[in-house]
Amino acid sequence: MSEKTILVWFRNDLRIHDNEILLEATQKAAIIVPVFCFDPRHFTQTVYHTQKTGGFRTQFLLESVADLKSSFQKMGGDLLIKIGKPEEIIPQICKAYKVDEVFHHREVASEETEVSSLTEDALWKLKINLKHFIGHTLYHKEDLPFPIKDIPDVFTSFRKKVERESIIKPSIATPNKIIVPQNLEESVIPTAQDLGIDISPKDSRSVLDFKGGETEGLKRLKYYLWDTNLLQKYKLTRNGLIGGDYSSKLSAWLTAGCLSPREIYWEIKKYEKERGANESTYWLIFELLWRDYFRFMFKKHSGTFFREGGFKGVKPEVAPNQQELFEKWKNGETGLPFIDANMKELNLTGFMSNRGRQNVASYLVKDLKVNWTWGAAYFEEKLIDYNPASNWGNWAYIAGVGNDPRENRYFNIPKQAKDYDPKAEYMKLWLPELGALKPEELHQKQ
């Protein structure tokens, strides 16, 4: 090991397990400076007049950073926490601690890659290298059977070839200890107020009490696989609407990088070996592959996912009074109980089922004819598990300007409500004022 000092810049990789930048830094340097920056740009308004990060995700992020700091302290180190722009903060820290090199994980969305570029330029002036790693996907892009530019725009074609010809690397070992500079300054976790964000009280109807951090993420993974065997019936229950057990609910921890997708994959493989494989165990891996796919699509098509015409370049039709319709949609005041219930859940908890997301998105774009990017931006503010690729990729898919090979995909809301909420339990949970109505009456209101 050299006498080098390496700064490890954490972003959406808030864990010590399966973390290549952390392990390699401990192997190549005598001293590590782990850093997390709360970038003020993440807590401002967007061009859509929405908040870039709402209260629920802010709370989850604060808890996740606190957990990472605690993990480092148990290993004999610490996490240096700052509020500021990384391209200004990171070079200052490098000067203070005589850093030789900076490690970080590469991102795929335009704003995140821009911050990387700005930081790289600032470090270059100090003759310090920013080393990029890839650590957010199941499959490493170097192991794909095609270059990024040639990835099929249809998921099924991508999946079949990747499953047949690519490998998933083993998880990376977790370091036992970490040595930080003796004079590393003490830092504290900011409050949501420090970041200019208001935190709403948690609603008791939430599917889960989402708590940020690697510790909680690994606990949830253990619960869903080993403690309850819920994985055995995931494919049968995944379209549920009420409670914590109808789906894995791992997405929030994946988004913040508290859980590694590879760690989940290998845990499922271990589970299959010990307790049996079936369609459900495969289906959770299938969902992880969708997550990979949207990240690779962002790498291929870049900022086109944020445009109204997507990468297909054709804008969907919009209504003349779309602003008024959008306000009703986001406030859960459309008059359609199934749509309104889902939007109430999102607004009050920061979460919505996959089935709900597809329905409210389809309704906004296809029925109300509102600009789909407004809906995507609203989800960006509200969702605990928001990440750019999955969110904007899925919205573009529903809007017909992304990766959907079918023309004019449409969700029949009355049928969806009957199929997935036949007893109207979900609608009555979130719209208690409709509690006296019979299920058939509620279904007629769709």
Short mmCIF file of C-alpha atoms in Angstrom, two decimals:
data_model
loop_
_atom_site.label_atom_id
_atom_site.label_comp_id
_atom_site.label_asym_id
_atom_site.label_seq_id
_atom_site.Cartn_x
_atom_site.Cartn_y
_atom_site.Cartn_z
CA MET A 1 0.00 0.00 0.00
CA SER A 2 1.31 3.46 -0.92
CA GLU A 3 1.36 6.54 1.28
CA LYS A 4 -1.38 8.05 -0.86
CA THR A 5 -4.43 9.86 0.46
CA ILE A 6 -7.63 9.17 -1.50
CA LEU A 7 -10.85 11.10 -1.16
CA VAL A 8 -13.94 8.89 -1.60
CA TRP A 9 -16.82 11.03 -2.83
CA PHE A 10 -20.16 9.47 -1.93
CA ARG A 11 -23.30 10.36 -3.87
CA ASN A 12 -25.99 7.73 -4.56
CA ASP A 13 -23.88 4.89 -3.13
CA LEU A 14 -24.46 5.25 0.61
CA ARG A 15 -23.17 1.87 1.76
CA ILE A 16 -20.02 0.01 2.72
CA HIS A 17 -21.00 -3.39 1.19
CA ASP A 18 -20.32 -4.07 -2.52
CA ASN A 19 -18.76 -0.63 -2.91
CA GLU A 20 -15.81 -0.71 -5.29
CA ILE A 21 -14.64 2.86 -4.70
CA LEU A 22 -14.40 2.24 -0.97
CA LEU A 23 -12.62 -1.11 -1.18
CA GLU A 24 -10.14 0.02 -3.83
CA ALA A 25 -9.38 3.19 -1.90
CA THR A 26 -8.57 1.20 1.26
CA GLN A 27 -6.32 -1.09 -0.80
CA LYS A 28 -4.44 1.67 -2.62
CA ALA A 29 -4.11 4.41 -0.01
CA ALA A 30 -2.83 4.73 3.53
CA ILE A 31 -5.43 7.36 4.36
CA ILE A 32 -9.04 7.75 3.18
CA VAL A 33 -11.16 10.90 3.29
CA PRO A 34 -14.84 9.86 2.91
CA VAL A 35 -17.00 12.83 1.90
CA PHE A 36 -20.68 13.51 1.29
CA CYS A 37 -21.92 16.88 -0.02
CA PHE A 38 -25.49 18.07 0.36
CA ASP A 39 -25.66 19.96 -2.94
CA PRO A 40 -28.00 22.98 -2.54
CA ARG A 41 -29.12 22.56 -6.17
CA HIS A 42 -30.91 19.35 -5.12
CA PHE A 43 -33.13 21.32 -2.76
CA THR A 44 -34.30 24.10 -5.08
CA GLN A 45 -37.25 24.54 -7.42
CA THR A 46 -37.16 23.02 -10.90
CA VAL A 47 -38.16 24.64 -14.18
CA TYR A 48 -41.50 22.83 -13.68
CA HIS A 49 -42.14 24.83 -10.46
CA THR A 50 -41.82 21.65 -8.41
CA GLN A 51 -39.35 20.97 -5.61
CA LYS A 52 -36.37 18.95 -6.81
CA THR A 53 -36.32 16.92 -3.60
CA GLY A 54 -39.40 16.85 -1.40
CA GLY A 55 -39.66 16.21 2.32
CA PHE A 56 -39.98 12.42 2.26
CA ARG A 57 -36.86 11.82 0.19
CA THR A 58 -34.92 14.48 2.09
CA GLN A 59 -35.70 12.70 5.37
CA PHE A 60 -34.68 9.34 3.88
CA LEU A 61 -31.43 10.84 2.58
CA LEU A 62 -30.57 12.40 5.95
CA GLU A 63 -31.13 9.03 7.66
CA SER A 64 -29.03 7.26 5.02
CA VAL A 65 -26.08 9.63 5.42
CA ALA A 66 -26.34 9.33 9.22
CA ASP A 67 -26.21 5.53 8.92
CA LEU A 68 -23.15 5.68 6.65
CA LYS A 69 -21.40 8.00 9.09
CA SER A 70 -22.16 5.58 11.91
CA SER A 71 -20.77 2.66 9.88
CA PHE A 72 -17.49 4.52 9.32
CA GLN A 73 -17.22 5.40 12.98
CA LYS A 74 -17.60 1.70 13.88
CA MET A 75 -14.70 0.97 11.48
CA GLY A 76 -12.49 3.52 13.22
CA GLY A 77 -13.10 6.32 10.71
CA ASP A 78 -15.69 8.97 9.99
CA LEU A 79 -17.65 10.62 7.17
CA LEU A 80 -17.00 14.29 6.43
CA ILE A 81 -20.31 16.00 5.66
CA LYS A 82 -20.61 19.36 3.92
CA ILE A 83 -23.35 21.55 2.48
CA GLY A 84 -22.26 23.05 -0.83
CA LYS A 85 -21.50 22.44 -4.49
CA PRO A 86 -19.14 19.47 -4.92
CA GLU A 87 -17.06 21.31 -7.55
CA GLU A 88 -16.27 23.93 -4.86
CA ILE A 89 -16.20 21.74 -1.74
CA ILE A 90 -14.18 18.74 -3.01
CA PRO A 91 -11.13 20.79 -4.17
CA GLN A 92 -11.10 22.66 -0.82
CA ILE A 93 -11.04 19.35 1.08
CA CYS A 94 -8.31 18.04 -1.22
CA LYS A 95 -6.10 21.03 -0.36
CA ALA A 96 -6.80 20.74 3.38
CA TYR A 97 -5.87 17.04 3.59
CA LYS A 98 -3.25 16.83 0.78
CA VAL A 99 -5.38 14.42 -1.25
CA ASP A 100 -3.66 12.65 -4.16
CA GLU A 101 -6.72 11.26 -5.99
CA VAL A 102 -10.53 11.33 -5.83
CA PHE A 103 -12.76 8.29 -6.44
CA HIS A 104 -16.44 8.41 -7.31
CA HIS A 105 -19.20 6.47 -9.06
CA ARG A 106 -20.24 7.65 -12.49
CA GLU A 107 -23.85 8.81 -12.99
CA VAL A 108 -25.94 8.80 -16.18
CA ALA A 109 -28.42 11.70 -16.05
CA SER A 110 -27.39 15.10 -17.43
CA GLU A 111 -27.41 17.18 -14.23
CA GLU A 112 -25.41 14.56 -12.30
CA THR A 113 -22.85 14.11 -15.08
CA GLU A 114 -22.50 17.90 -15.34
CA VAL A 115 -21.57 18.07 -11.63
CA SER A 116 -18.98 15.33 -12.22
CA SER A 117 -17.51 17.30 -15.13
CA LEU A 118 -17.36 20.55 -13.15
CA THR A 119 -15.67 18.77 -10.25
CA GLU A 120 -13.23 17.02 -12.58
CA ASP A 121 -12.29 20.36 -14.17
CA ALA A 122 -11.76 21.98 -10.76
CA LEU A 123 -9.58 19.06 -9.62
CA TRP A 124 -7.61 19.08 -12.86
CA LYS A 125 -6.45 22.63 -12.02
CA LEU A 126 -4.98 21.16 -8.83
CA LYS A 127 -3.41 18.31 -10.86
CA ILE A 128 -5.63 15.80 -9.03
CA ASN A 129 -7.28 12.97 -10.93
CA LEU A 130 -10.97 12.14 -10.55
CA LYS A 131 -11.27 8.39 -11.10
CA HIS A 132 -14.67 7.17 -12.34
CA PHE A 133 -16.17 3.83 -11.31
CA ILE A 134 -19.37 2.10 -12.43
CA GLY A 135 -21.34 0.66 -9.53
CA HIS A 136 -25.08 1.26 -9.83
CA THR A 137 -26.15 -1.67 -12.00
CA LEU A 138 -26.53 -5.42 -11.89
CA TYR A 139 -24.52 -5.82 -15.09
CA HIS A 140 -21.30 -3.93 -15.62
CA LYS A 141 -21.48 -2.09 -18.94
CA GLU A 142 -18.17 -3.68 -19.99
CA ASP A 143 -19.83 -7.10 -19.66
CA LEU A 144 -22.77 -6.31 -21.96
CA PRO A 145 -22.87 -8.15 -25.30
CA PHE A 146 -23.05 -4.82 -27.18
CA PRO A 147 -21.67 -1.27 -26.86
CA ILE A 148 -24.03 1.27 -25.28
CA LYS A 149 -24.82 2.89 -28.65
CA ASP A 150 -26.09 -0.45 -29.99
CA ILE A 151 -28.32 -1.45 -27.05
CA PRO A 152 -31.76 -2.35 -28.45
CA ASP A 153 -34.51 0.19 -27.78
CA VAL A 154 -36.85 -2.70 -26.93
CA PHE A 155 -36.35 -4.19 -23.46
CA THR A 156 -37.18 -7.81 -24.42
CA SER A 157 -34.44 -7.87 -27.07
CA PHE A 158 -31.97 -6.44 -24.56
CA ARG A 159 -33.00 -8.86 -21.79
CA LYS A 160 -32.77 -12.03 -23.88
CA LYS A 161 -29.32 -11.28 -25.22
CA VAL A 162 -27.96 -10.11 -21.86
CA GLU A 163 -29.33 -13.09 -19.94
CA ARG A 164 -27.88 -15.43 -22.54
CA GLU A 165 -24.45 -13.87 -23.03
CA SER A 166 -23.50 -11.71 -20.02
CA ILE A 167 -22.37 -12.39 -16.49
CA ILE A 168 -23.09 -10.69 -13.18
CA LYS A 169 -19.93 -10.09 -11.19
CA PRO A 170 -19.67 -11.20 -7.55
CA SER A 171 -20.30 -8.62 -4.84
CA ILE A 172 -17.22 -6.75 -3.66
CA ALA A 173 -15.83 -7.36 -0.17
CA THR A 174 -16.47 -4.91 2.67
CA PRO A 175 -13.36 -3.34 4.26
CA ASN A 176 -12.81 -4.16 7.95
CA LYS A 177 -11.38 -0.82 8.95
CA ILE A 178 -10.73 2.62 7.59
CA ILE A 179 -8.00 5.11 8.44
CA VAL A 180 -8.90 8.78 8.07
CA PRO A 181 -6.68 11.82 8.66
CA GLN A 182 -5.98 12.35 12.37
CA ASN A 183 -7.10 15.95 12.06
CA LEU A 184 -10.31 15.18 10.11
CA GLU A 185 -12.77 17.87 11.13
CA GLU A 186 -15.89 16.85 12.96
CA SER A 187 -19.09 17.29 10.98
CA VAL A 188 -22.75 16.83 11.75
CA ILE A 189 -25.80 15.77 9.78
CA PRO A 190 -27.76 18.87 8.74
CA THR A 191 -31.46 19.14 9.46
CA ALA A 192 -34.10 19.34 6.76
CA GLN A 193 -34.56 22.98 7.78
CA ASP A 194 -30.85 23.61 7.09
CA LEU A 195 -31.57 22.46 3.55
CA GLY A 196 -34.69 24.59 3.26
CA ILE A 197 -37.08 21.62 3.24
CA ASP A 198 -40.23 21.11 5.29
CA ILE A 199 -40.86 17.59 6.56
CA SER A 200 -44.49 16.45 6.83
CA PRO A 201 -45.50 14.07 9.62
CA LYS A 202 -45.67 10.43 8.51
CA ASP A 203 -49.15 9.15 7.65
CA SER A 204 -50.13 6.02 9.57
CA ARG A 205 -51.61 4.53 6.37
CA SER A 206 -48.19 4.38 4.68
CA VAL A 207 -47.34 0.93 3.27
CA LEU A 208 -44.09 1.00 5.24
CA ASP A 209 -42.23 3.23 7.65
CA PHE A 210 -39.35 3.84 5.24
CA LYS A 211 -36.17 4.59 7.17
CA GLY A 212 -33.01 5.45 5.27
CA GLY A 213 -29.66 3.71 5.57
CA GLU A 214 -27.77 0.57 4.67
CA THR A 215 -28.66 -1.03 8.02
CA GLU A 216 -32.40 -0.70 7.36
CA GLY A 217 -32.03 -1.73 3.70
CA LEU A 218 -30.24 -4.97 4.57
CA LYS A 219 -32.83 -5.60 7.30
CA ARG A 220 -35.66 -5.22 4.76
CA LEU A 221 -33.90 -7.56 2.31
CA LYS A 222 -33.53 -10.19 5.04
CA TYR A 223 -37.18 -9.73 6.06
CA TYR A 224 -38.55 -10.09 2.52
CA LEU A 225 -36.46 -13.14 1.64
CA TRP A 226 -35.49 -15.10 4.72
CA ASP A 227 -37.76 -14.07 7.59
CA THR A 228 -41.09 -14.29 5.74
CA ASN A 229 -40.51 -16.16 2.44
CA LEU A 230 -42.50 -13.38 0.75
CA LEU A 231 -40.21 -13.68 -2.27
CA GLN A 232 -41.83 -17.06 -3.03
CA LYS A 233 -45.05 -15.34 -4.14
CA TYR A 234 -43.74 -11.97 -5.35
CA LYS A 235 -45.06 -12.36 -8.91
CA LEU A 236 -48.55 -13.16 -7.58
CA THR A 237 -48.71 -10.27 -5.10
CA ARG A 238 -46.65 -7.52 -6.77
CA ASN A 239 -49.71 -5.71 -8.12
CA GLY A 240 -51.10 -5.18 -4.63
CA LEU A 241 -51.99 -1.77 -3.23
CA ILE A 242 -52.15 -2.00 0.57
CA GLY A 243 -49.48 -2.88 3.14
CA GLY A 244 -45.76 -3.57 3.16
CA ASP A 245 -45.74 -7.16 1.99
CA TYR A 246 -47.21 -7.16 -1.54
CA SER A 247 -43.82 -6.19 -3.02
CA SER A 248 -40.21 -5.99 -1.89
CA LYS A 249 -40.24 -2.18 -1.32
CA LEU A 250 -36.46 -2.22 -1.84
CA SER A 251 -36.51 0.62 -4.39
CA ALA A 252 -35.90 3.46 -1.92
CA TRP A 253 -32.73 1.83 -0.56
CA LEU A 254 -31.59 1.00 -4.10
CA THR A 255 -32.08 4.62 -5.16
CA ALA A 256 -29.88 6.03 -2.40
CA GLY A 257 -27.37 3.23 -2.94
CA CYS A 258 -27.96 1.86 0.57
CA LEU A 259 -28.46 -1.50 -1.15
CA SER A 260 -26.44 -2.76 -4.08
CA PRO A 261 -28.43 -4.44 -6.90
CA ARG A 262 -25.70 -7.10 -7.11
CA GLU A 263 -26.02 -7.86 -3.41
CA ILE A 264 -29.78 -8.35 -3.89
CA TYR A 265 -29.15 -10.58 -6.91
CA TRP A 266 -26.69 -12.86 -5.11
CA GLU A 267 -28.93 -13.02 -2.04
CA ILE A 268 -31.79 -14.17 -4.30
CA LYS A 269 -29.48 -16.77 -5.85
CA LYS A 270 -28.56 -18.02 -2.38
CA TYR A 271 -32.26 -18.10 -1.48
CA GLU A 272 -33.10 -20.09 -4.63
CA LYS A 273 -30.41 -22.63 -3.76
CA GLU A 274 -31.62 -23.07 -0.18
CA ARG A 275 -35.39 -22.64 -0.51
CA GLY A 276 -36.16 -23.18 -4.18
CA ALA A 277 -36.42 -21.12 -7.35
CA ASN A 278 -39.68 -20.26 -9.09
CA GLU A 279 -41.19 -17.59 -11.32
CA SER A 280 -41.40 -15.17 -8.40
CA THR A 281 -37.73 -15.41 -7.44
CA TYR A 282 -36.83 -14.75 -11.08
CA TRP A 283 -39.27 -11.85 -11.31
CA LEU A 284 -37.46 -9.75 -8.73
CA ILE A 285 -34.27 -10.17 -10.78
CA PHE A 286 -36.30 -9.26 -13.87
CA GLU A 287 -37.31 -5.98 -12.17
CA LEU A 288 -33.66 -5.25 -11.33
CA LEU A 289 -32.86 -5.77 -15.00
CA TRP A 290 -35.48 -3.16 -15.97
CA ARG A 291 -33.70 -0.77 -13.62
CA ASP A 292 -30.38 -1.51 -15.37
CA TYR A 293 -32.01 -1.04 -18.75
CA PHE A 294 -33.23 2.49 -18.06
CA ARG A 295 -29.78 3.50 -16.81
CA PHE A 296 -28.19 2.14 -19.99
CA MET A 297 -30.88 3.89 -22.07
CA PHE A 298 -29.98 7.18 -20.37
CA LYS A 299 -26.36 6.56 -21.27
CA LYS A 300 -27.39 5.88 -24.89
CA HIS A 301 -29.99 8.62 -25.44
CA SER A 302 -28.71 11.18 -22.91
CA GLY A 303 -30.93 14.22 -22.29
CA THR A 304 -33.61 13.26 -24.83
CA PHE A 305 -35.52 11.53 -22.00
CA PHE A 306 -36.26 14.95 -20.51
CA ARG A 307 -37.79 16.32 -23.71
CA GLU A 308 -41.50 16.28 -24.39
CA GLY A 309 -40.96 14.27 -27.58
CA GLY A 310 -38.58 11.82 -25.85
CA PHE A 311 -36.08 10.07 -28.07
CA LYS A 312 -38.84 9.37 -30.61
CA GLY A 313 -39.16 13.12 -31.15
CA VAL A 314 -42.97 13.32 -31.42
CA LYS A 315 -44.77 15.29 -28.70
CA PRO A 316 -48.08 13.85 -27.43
CA GLU A 317 -51.18 15.99 -27.87
CA VAL A 318 -52.01 18.32 -24.95
CA ALA A 319 -55.29 19.92 -23.83
CA PRO A 320 -55.76 23.71 -23.93
CA ASN A 321 -56.63 23.73 -20.20
CA GLN A 322 -53.86 21.34 -19.18
CA GLN A 323 -52.68 23.51 -16.26
CA GLU A 324 -56.09 23.30 -14.60
CA LEU A 325 -56.29 19.53 -15.23
CA PHE A 326 -52.78 19.03 -13.87
CA GLU A 327 -53.66 20.78 -10.61
CA LYS A 328 -56.67 18.47 -10.12
CA TRP A 329 -54.54 15.41 -10.90
CA LYS A 330 -51.72 16.23 -8.52
CA ASN A 331 -54.09 17.15 -5.67
CA GLY A 332 -56.15 13.97 -6.10
CA GLU A 333 -59.23 15.92 -7.19
CA THR A 334 -60.02 14.42 -10.60
CA GLY A 335 -63.27 12.82 -9.38
CA LEU A 336 -62.02 9.32 -10.27
CA PRO A 337 -61.61 7.51 -6.93
CA PHE A 338 -58.89 5.11 -8.13
CA ILE A 339 -56.71 7.93 -9.50
CA ASP A 340 -57.40 10.24 -6.57
CA ALA A 341 -56.65 7.56 -3.97
CA ASN A 342 -53.26 6.87 -5.55
CA MET A 343 -52.37 10.56 -5.69
CA LYS A 344 -53.41 11.03 -2.05
CA GLU A 345 -51.13 8.15 -1.07
CA LEU A 346 -48.23 9.71 -2.99
CA ASN A 347 -48.76 13.16 -1.49
CA LEU A 348 -49.11 11.90 2.07
CA THR A 349 -46.44 9.18 2.14
CA GLY A 350 -43.95 9.62 -0.73
CA PHE A 351 -44.81 6.19 -2.10
CA MET A 352 -47.17 4.64 -4.63
CA SER A 353 -47.47 1.08 -5.93
CA ASN A 354 -46.19 0.18 -9.38
CA ARG A 355 -49.79 -0.49 -10.47
CA GLY A 356 -50.81 2.95 -9.20
CA ARG A 357 -47.92 4.71 -10.95
CA GLN A 358 -48.84 3.22 -14.31
CA ASN A 359 -52.49 4.18 -13.93
CA VAL A 360 -52.04 7.77 -12.79
CA ALA A 361 -49.39 8.37 -15.47
CA SER A 362 -51.54 6.91 -18.23
CA TYR A 363 -54.56 8.90 -17.04
CA LEU A 364 -52.61 12.18 -16.97
CA VAL A 365 -51.16 11.71 -20.46
CA LYS A 366 -53.84 9.77 -22.37
CA ASP A 367 -57.10 10.94 -20.76
CA LEU A 368 -56.36 14.43 -19.44
CA LYS A 369 -53.82 15.14 -22.21
CA VAL A 370 -51.38 16.95 -19.95
CA ASN A 371 -47.67 17.34 -20.74
CA TRP A 372 -46.12 14.13 -19.38
CA THR A 373 -42.93 15.87 -18.24
CA TRP A 374 -44.99 17.78 -15.65
CA GLY A 375 -46.08 14.46 -14.16
CA ALA A 376 -42.50 13.13 -14.19
CA ALA A 377 -41.27 16.27 -12.42
CA TYR A 378 -44.04 15.98 -9.82
CA PHE A 379 -42.97 12.39 -9.12
CA GLU A 380 -39.39 13.65 -8.81
CA GLU A 381 -40.46 15.89 -5.96
CA LYS A 382 -42.72 13.45 -4.15
CA LEU A 383 -41.23 9.95 -4.45
CA ILE A 384 -38.94 8.54 -1.78
CA ASP A 385 -37.53 6.15 -4.40
CA TYR A 386 -37.06 8.65 -7.23
CA ASN A 387 -34.11 8.16 -9.51
CA PRO A 388 -33.80 9.97 -12.85
CA ALA A 389 -33.44 6.98 -15.18
CA SER A 390 -36.29 4.84 -13.82
CA ASN A 391 -38.65 7.77 -13.31
CA TRP A 392 -38.20 9.59 -16.60
CA GLY A 393 -37.71 6.34 -18.50
CA ASN A 394 -41.00 4.93 -17.22
CA TRP A 395 -42.90 8.18 -17.84
CA ALA A 396 -41.57 8.39 -21.40
CA TYR A 397 -42.60 4.74 -21.85
CA ILE A 398 -46.19 5.46 -20.74
CA ALA A 399 -46.32 8.64 -22.84
CA GLY A 400 -45.32 6.66 -25.95
CA VAL A 401 -42.11 8.64 -26.55
CA GLY A 402 -39.66 6.15 -25.03
CA ASN A 403 -39.02 2.42 -24.96
CA ASP A 404 -42.55 1.07 -25.41
CA PRO A 405 -42.70 -0.95 -28.66
CA ARG A 406 -46.52 -0.82 -28.63
CA GLU A 407 -48.33 2.12 -30.17
CA ASN A 408 -50.95 3.88 -28.03
CA ARG A 409 -50.66 1.83 -24.84
CA TYR A 410 -53.68 2.74 -22.73
CA PHE A 411 -54.84 1.87 -19.22
CA ASN A 412 -58.59 1.41 -18.85
CA ILE A 413 -59.04 2.97 -15.40
CA PRO A 414 -62.48 1.45 -14.55
CA LYS A 415 -61.21 -2.03 -15.47
CA GLN A 416 -57.96 -1.51 -13.55
CA ALA A 417 -59.89 -0.39 -10.45
CA LYS A 418 -62.15 -3.48 -10.62
CA ASP A 419 -59.24 -5.86 -11.26
CA TYR A 420 -56.88 -4.55 -8.59
CA ASP A 421 -59.24 -3.06 -6.00
CA PRO A 422 -62.37 -5.26 -6.38
CA LYS A 423 -63.63 -4.59 -2.83
CA ALA A 424 -62.70 -0.87 -3.03
CA GLU A 425 -60.57 -1.28 0.12
CA TYR A 426 -57.75 0.80 -1.27
CA MET A 427 -59.98 3.62 -2.50
CA LYS A 428 -61.79 3.77 0.86
CA LEU A 429 -58.47 3.76 2.74
CA TRP A 430 -57.30 6.95 1.04
CA LEU A 431 -60.72 8.52 0.43
CA PRO A 432 -62.53 7.79 3.72
CA GLU A 433 -65.29 10.23 2.76
CA LEU A 434 -66.44 7.58 0.26
CA GLY A 435 -66.59 4.86 2.91
CA ALA A 436 -70.39 4.51 2.85
CA LEU A 437 -70.46 3.66 -0.86
CA LYS A 438 -70.57 0.04 -2.03
CA PRO A 439 -67.66 -1.23 -4.16
CA GLU A 440 -69.84 -1.39 -7.28
CA GLU A 441 -70.88 2.24 -6.75
CA LEU A 442 -67.25 3.29 -6.45
CA HIS A 443 -66.33 1.34 -9.58
CA GLN A 444 -69.10 3.12 -11.48
CA LYS A 445 -67.53 6.45 -10.51
CA GLN A 446 -64.34 5.68 -12.45
#
